[in-house]
Amino acid sequence: MSTPASPNGKKDLVVVENLVKYFPVRGGILQRVQAWVQAVDDVSFTIREGETLGLVGESGCGKTTVGRTILKLIEPTAGRVLFSGASLYDLPPGELKDMRRHMQIIFQDPYSSLDPRMTIGDSVAEGLRIHGIGSAQERHEQVLDILHKVGLEDYHVRRYPHEFSGGQRQRIGIARALALNPKFIVADEPISALDVSIQAQVLNLLRDLQAEMGLTYLFIAHNMSVVEHISDRVAVMYLGKIVEIAPTAELFRNPLHPYTRALLSAVPVPDPKHKRERIILTGDVPSPLNPPSGCRFHPRCPDFMQQICPLREPSLVEHGPGHWVSCWLHEPH
């Protein structure tokens, strides 16, 4: 299958090809593998330099697993990831460590991702120490500069995580990700644990940092309004599969996949006089232990076709410039 690409002319920074991640389910006295959770199943996409790709879908669809597997924080089952042309999964440990300087992650929960026994200054400087960058004084100055970038002050370096609010802790998480001056950041639902009043501040901070430092983001979220605000393109996941990828404006104007249409129908409209027709999906999300045959969305699909949907899995096919969809409604059969 070809890898869905961005329609602009920039260079590919991240190329994900046929990524698969299955988790074993063990049981019995000998703890033998009895089944596999198909968390990510044959996912492909590209991210261009300087762009933000939003990755959306229901909880449990595999978004976070995609992000962590791309960075090899989780070992993949199959597939490959190219970063600046280098195959990450084939790099020896020393070269992979050097490459990690250019790839960082912002975690969903800013409190659990920080060591409560370390000061903020030590936490932000940890990556610099591990990679042997600069003297102690130079690292201290870099930490202060990074904290200023995210809206914190010099005296914060001596404080501990419990002394900060949730929004401040997420700024610290962003500072840690920026410490090594990366090219690519996986932002794993970075605002979902924050108050609504703080979410806009953090989103605007991420956009400002992207413009200032030339960052590339994989922005994982389940809030479509947030994704529309920050993303250049959007990829929609359902039960371990990418079902649609398109430029943001195109996806929100002309969603092709029934699942994407259902997600967008749930987005609140700020105009009280305008009423959007809500698409209510029937049934529950199937288990990734035993996903449905054919199209994985067919048990809940309002446009279900008995003669094809449960029998064959549709391919991800381009239906316009940069607009890819995996659905039998838009594929000759």
Tab-separated table of N, CA and C in Angstrom, residues 44-108:
chain	number	residue	atom	x	y	z
A	44	SER	N	-0.086	3.483	7.940
A	44	SER	CA	0.910	4.175	7.121
A	44	SER	C	0.517	5.643	6.961
A	45	PHE	N	1.495	6.527	7.090
A	45	PHE	CA	1.296	7.952	6.802
A	45	PHE	C	2.655	8.645	6.804
A	46	THR	N	2.676	9.892	6.349
A	46	THR	CA	3.896	10.694	6.402
A	46	THR	C	3.603	12.009	7.121
A	47	ILE	N	4.666	12.611	7.655
A	47	ILE	CA	4.574	13.939	8.255
A	47	ILE	C	5.696	14.777	7.652
A	48	ARG	N	5.328	15.913	7.071
A	48	ARG	CA	6.296	16.787	6.439
A	48	ARG	C	6.943	17.721	7.450
A	49	GLU	N	8.134	18.213	7.104
A	49	GLU	CA	8.849	19.134	7.984
A	49	GLU	C	7.998	20.370	8.277
A	50	GLY	N	7.893	20.719	9.544
A	50	GLY	CA	7.214	21.934	9.947
A	50	GLY	C	5.702	21.860	10.008
A	51	GLU	N	5.106	20.707	9.737
A	51	GLU	CA	3.649	20.609	9.777
A	51	GLU	C	3.176	19.908	11.043
A	52	THR	N	1.887	20.005	11.293
A	52	THR	CA	1.255	19.301	12.404
A	52	THR	C	0.228	18.332	11.838
A	53	LEU	N	0.420	17.050	12.126
A	53	LEU	CA	-0.568	16.033	11.758
A	53	LEU	C	-1.365	15.690	12.997
A	54	GLY	N	-2.676	15.954	12.969
A	54	GLY	CA	-3.549	15.569	14.067
A	54	GLY	C	-3.990	14.125	13.910
A	55	LEU	N	-3.920	13.357	14.993
A	55	LEU	CA	-4.342	11.959	14.985
A	55	LEU	C	-5.506	11.824	15.960
A	56	VAL	N	-6.690	11.507	15.441
A	56	VAL	CA	-7.903	11.521	16.268
A	56	VAL	C	-8.611	10.176	16.203
A	57	GLY	N	-9.494	9.977	17.188
A	57	GLY	CA	-10.285	8.759	17.248
A	57	GLY	C	-10.758	8.538	18.673
A	58	GLU	N	-11.646	7.559	18.859
A	58	GLU	CA	-12.156	7.249	20.189
A	58	GLU	C	-11.058	6.698	21.086
A	59	SER	N	-11.275	6.777	22.399
A	59	SER	CA	-10.335	6.189	23.356
A	59	SER	C	-10.186	4.693	23.071
A	60	GLY	N	-8.943	4.226	23.070
A	60	GLY	CA	-8.684	2.815	22.832
A	60	GLY	C	-8.496	2.440	21.385
A	61	CYS	N	-8.473	3.428	20.476
A	61	CYS	CA	-8.355	3.090	19.051
A	61	CYS	C	-6.903	2.871	18.627
A	62	GLY	N	-5.938	3.190	19.495
A	62	GLY	CA	-4.532	2.944	19.161
A	62	GLY	C	-3.709	4.188	18.918
A	63	LYS	N	-4.252	5.379	19.181
A	63	LYS	CA	-3.536	6.635	18.890
A	63	LYS	C	-2.224	6.731	19.667
A	64	THR	N	-2.302	6.538	20.981
A	64	THR	CA	-1.103	6.648	21.819
A	64	THR	C	-0.088	5.571	21.460
A	65	THR	N	-0.560	4.372	21.164
A	65	THR	CA	0.351	3.286	20.783
A	65	THR	C	1.099	3.642	19.502
A	66	VAL	N	0.418	4.273	18.545
A	66	VAL	CA	1.091	4.722	17.327
A	66	VAL	C	2.225	5.688	17.671
A	67	GLY	N	1.920	6.693	18.498
A	67	GLY	CA	2.928	7.687	18.844
A	67	GLY	C	4.132	7.088	19.541
A	68	ARG	N	3.890	6.219	20.487
A	68	ARG	CA	5.002	5.640	21.250
A	68	ARG	C	5.784	4.616	20.437
A	69	THR	N	5.094	3.916	19.543
A	69	THR	CA	5.800	2.938	18.705
A	69	THR	C	6.666	3.647	17.667
A	70	ILE	N	6.198	4.780	17.144
A	70	ILE	CA	7.013	5.557	16.205
A	70	ILE	C	8.351	5.911	16.844
A	71	LEU	N	8.329	6.310	18.122
A	71	LEU	CA	9.554	6.705	18.825
A	71	LEU	C	10.326	5.507	19.370
A	72	LYS	N	9.786	4.328	19.195
A	72	LYS	CA	10.354	3.074	19.700
A	72	LYS	C	10.420	3.048	21.223
A	73	LEU	N	9.501	3.773	21.853
A	73	LEU	CA	9.304	3.600	23.287
A	73	LEU	C	8.599	2.272	23.537
A	74	ILE	N	7.853	1.805	22.533
A	74	ILE	CA	7.266	0.470	22.512
A	74	ILE	C	7.829	-0.242	21.287
A	75	GLU	N	8.253	-1.476	21.461
A	75	GLU	CA	8.806	-2.242	20.337
A	75	GLU	C	7.697	-2.587	19.341
A	76	PRO	N	7.903	-2.333	18.048
A	76	PRO	CA	6.874	-2.665	17.056
A	76	PRO	C	6.808	-4.161	16.795
A	77	THR	N	5.644	-4.614	16.342
A	77	THR	CA	5.498	-5.999	15.903
A	77	THR	C	5.969	-6.151	14.457
A	78	ALA	N	5.670	-5.149	13.631
A	78	ALA	CA	6.083	-5.165	12.227
A	78	ALA	C	6.028	-3.743	11.694
A	79	GLY	N	6.538	-3.574	10.466
A	79	GLY	CA	6.544	-2.268	9.831
A	79	GLY	C	7.857	-1.546	10.047
A	80	ARG	N	7.927	-0.322	9.535
A	80	ARG	CA	9.137	0.468	9.733
A	80	ARG	C	8.795	1.951	9.782
A	81	VAL	N	9.702	2.708	10.401
A	81	VAL	CA	9.568	4.159	10.508
A	81	VAL	C	10.863	4.789	10.024
A	82	LEU	N	10.750	5.709	9.070
A	82	LEU	CA	11.903	6.454	8.581
A	82	LEU	C	11.864	7.852	9.189
A	83	PHE	N	12.998	8.272	9.748
A	83	PHE	CA	13.121	9.623	10.286
A	83	PHE	C	14.313	10.288	9.611
A	84	SER	N	14.036	11.348	8.873
A	84	SER	CA	15.066	12.018	8.063
A	84	SER	C	15.775	11.013	7.162
A	85	GLY	N	15.029	10.045	6.658
A	85	GLY	CA	15.570	9.060	5.737
A	85	GLY	C	16.189	7.846	6.381
A	86	ALA	N	16.401	7.857	7.709
A	86	ALA	CA	17.023	6.721	8.409
A	86	ALA	C	15.942	5.812	8.983
A	87	SER	N	16.124	4.508	8.851
A	87	SER	CA	15.174	3.532	9.382
A	87	SER	C	15.433	3.343	10.874
A	88	LEU	N	14.533	3.866	11.725
A	88	LEU	CA	14.762	3.865	13.175
A	88	LEU	C	14.921	2.462	13.740
A	89	TYR	N	14.123	1.530	13.255
A	89	TYR	CA	14.109	0.207	13.849
A	89	TYR	C	15.351	-0.614	13.483
A	90	ASP	N	16.134	-0.127	12.516
A	90	ASP	CA	17.342	-0.841	12.111
A	90	ASP	C	18.609	-0.236	12.696
A	91	LEU	N	18.492	0.865	13.438
A	91	LEU	CA	19.675	1.538	13.967
A	91	LEU	C	20.243	0.775	15.166
A	92	PRO	N	21.570	0.667	15.270
A	92	PRO	CA	22.172	0.098	16.482
A	92	PRO	C	21.924	1.023	17.672
A	93	PRO	N	22.024	0.505	18.904
A	93	PRO	CA	21.659	1.285	20.093
A	93	PRO	C	22.337	2.657	20.192
A	94	GLY	N	23.621	2.742	19.857
A	94	GLY	CA	24.328	4.011	19.960
A	94	GLY	C	23.779	5.059	19.009
A	95	GLU	N	23.513	4.646	17.774
A	95	GLU	CA	22.970	5.582	16.789
A	95	GLU	C	21.519	5.947	17.116
A	96	LEU	N	20.761	4.979	17.672
A	96	LEU	CA	19.385	5.267	18.059
A	96	LEU	C	19.355	6.302	19.187
A	97	LYS	N	20.296	6.178	20.144
A	97	LYS	CA	20.373	7.161	21.229
A	97	LYS	C	20.641	8.554	20.678
A	98	ASP	N	21.562	8.660	19.722
A	98	ASP	CA	21.843	9.966	19.113
A	98	ASP	C	20.616	10.499	18.373
A	99	MET	N	19.887	9.614	17.689
A	99	MET	CA	18.715	10.033	16.937
A	99	MET	C	17.597	10.508	17.862
A	100	ARG	N	17.538	9.968	19.075
A	100	ARG	CA	16.485	10.345	20.014
A	100	ARG	C	16.556	11.817	20.407
A	101	ARG	N	17.701	12.434	20.254
A	101	ARG	CA	17.801	13.866	20.537
A	101	ARG	C	16.853	14.669	19.653
A	102	HIS	N	16.548	14.149	18.487
A	102	HIS	CA	15.719	14.880	17.523
A	102	HIS	C	14.241	14.512	17.615
A	103	MET	N	13.888	13.561	18.507
A	103	MET	CA	12.507	13.097	18.628
A	103	MET	C	12.127	13.069	20.103
A	104	GLN	N	11.100	13.800	20.467
A	104	GLN	CA	10.688	13.867	21.869
A	104	GLN	C	9.181	13.671	21.985
A	105	ILE	N	8.710	13.551	23.232
A	105	ILE	CA	7.287	13.322	23.469
A	105	ILE	C	6.809	14.195	24.621
A	106	ILE	N	5.605	14.718	24.493
A	106	ILE	CA	4.911	15.408	25.576
A	106	ILE	C	3.797	14.470	26.042
A	107	PHE	N	3.831	14.082	27.308
A	107	PHE	CA	2.887	13.088	27.801
A	107	PHE	C	1.558	13.726	28.199
A	108	GLN	N	0.526	12.882	28.253
A	108	GLN	CA	-0.817	13.350	28.555
A	108	GLN	C	-0.926	13.881	29.980
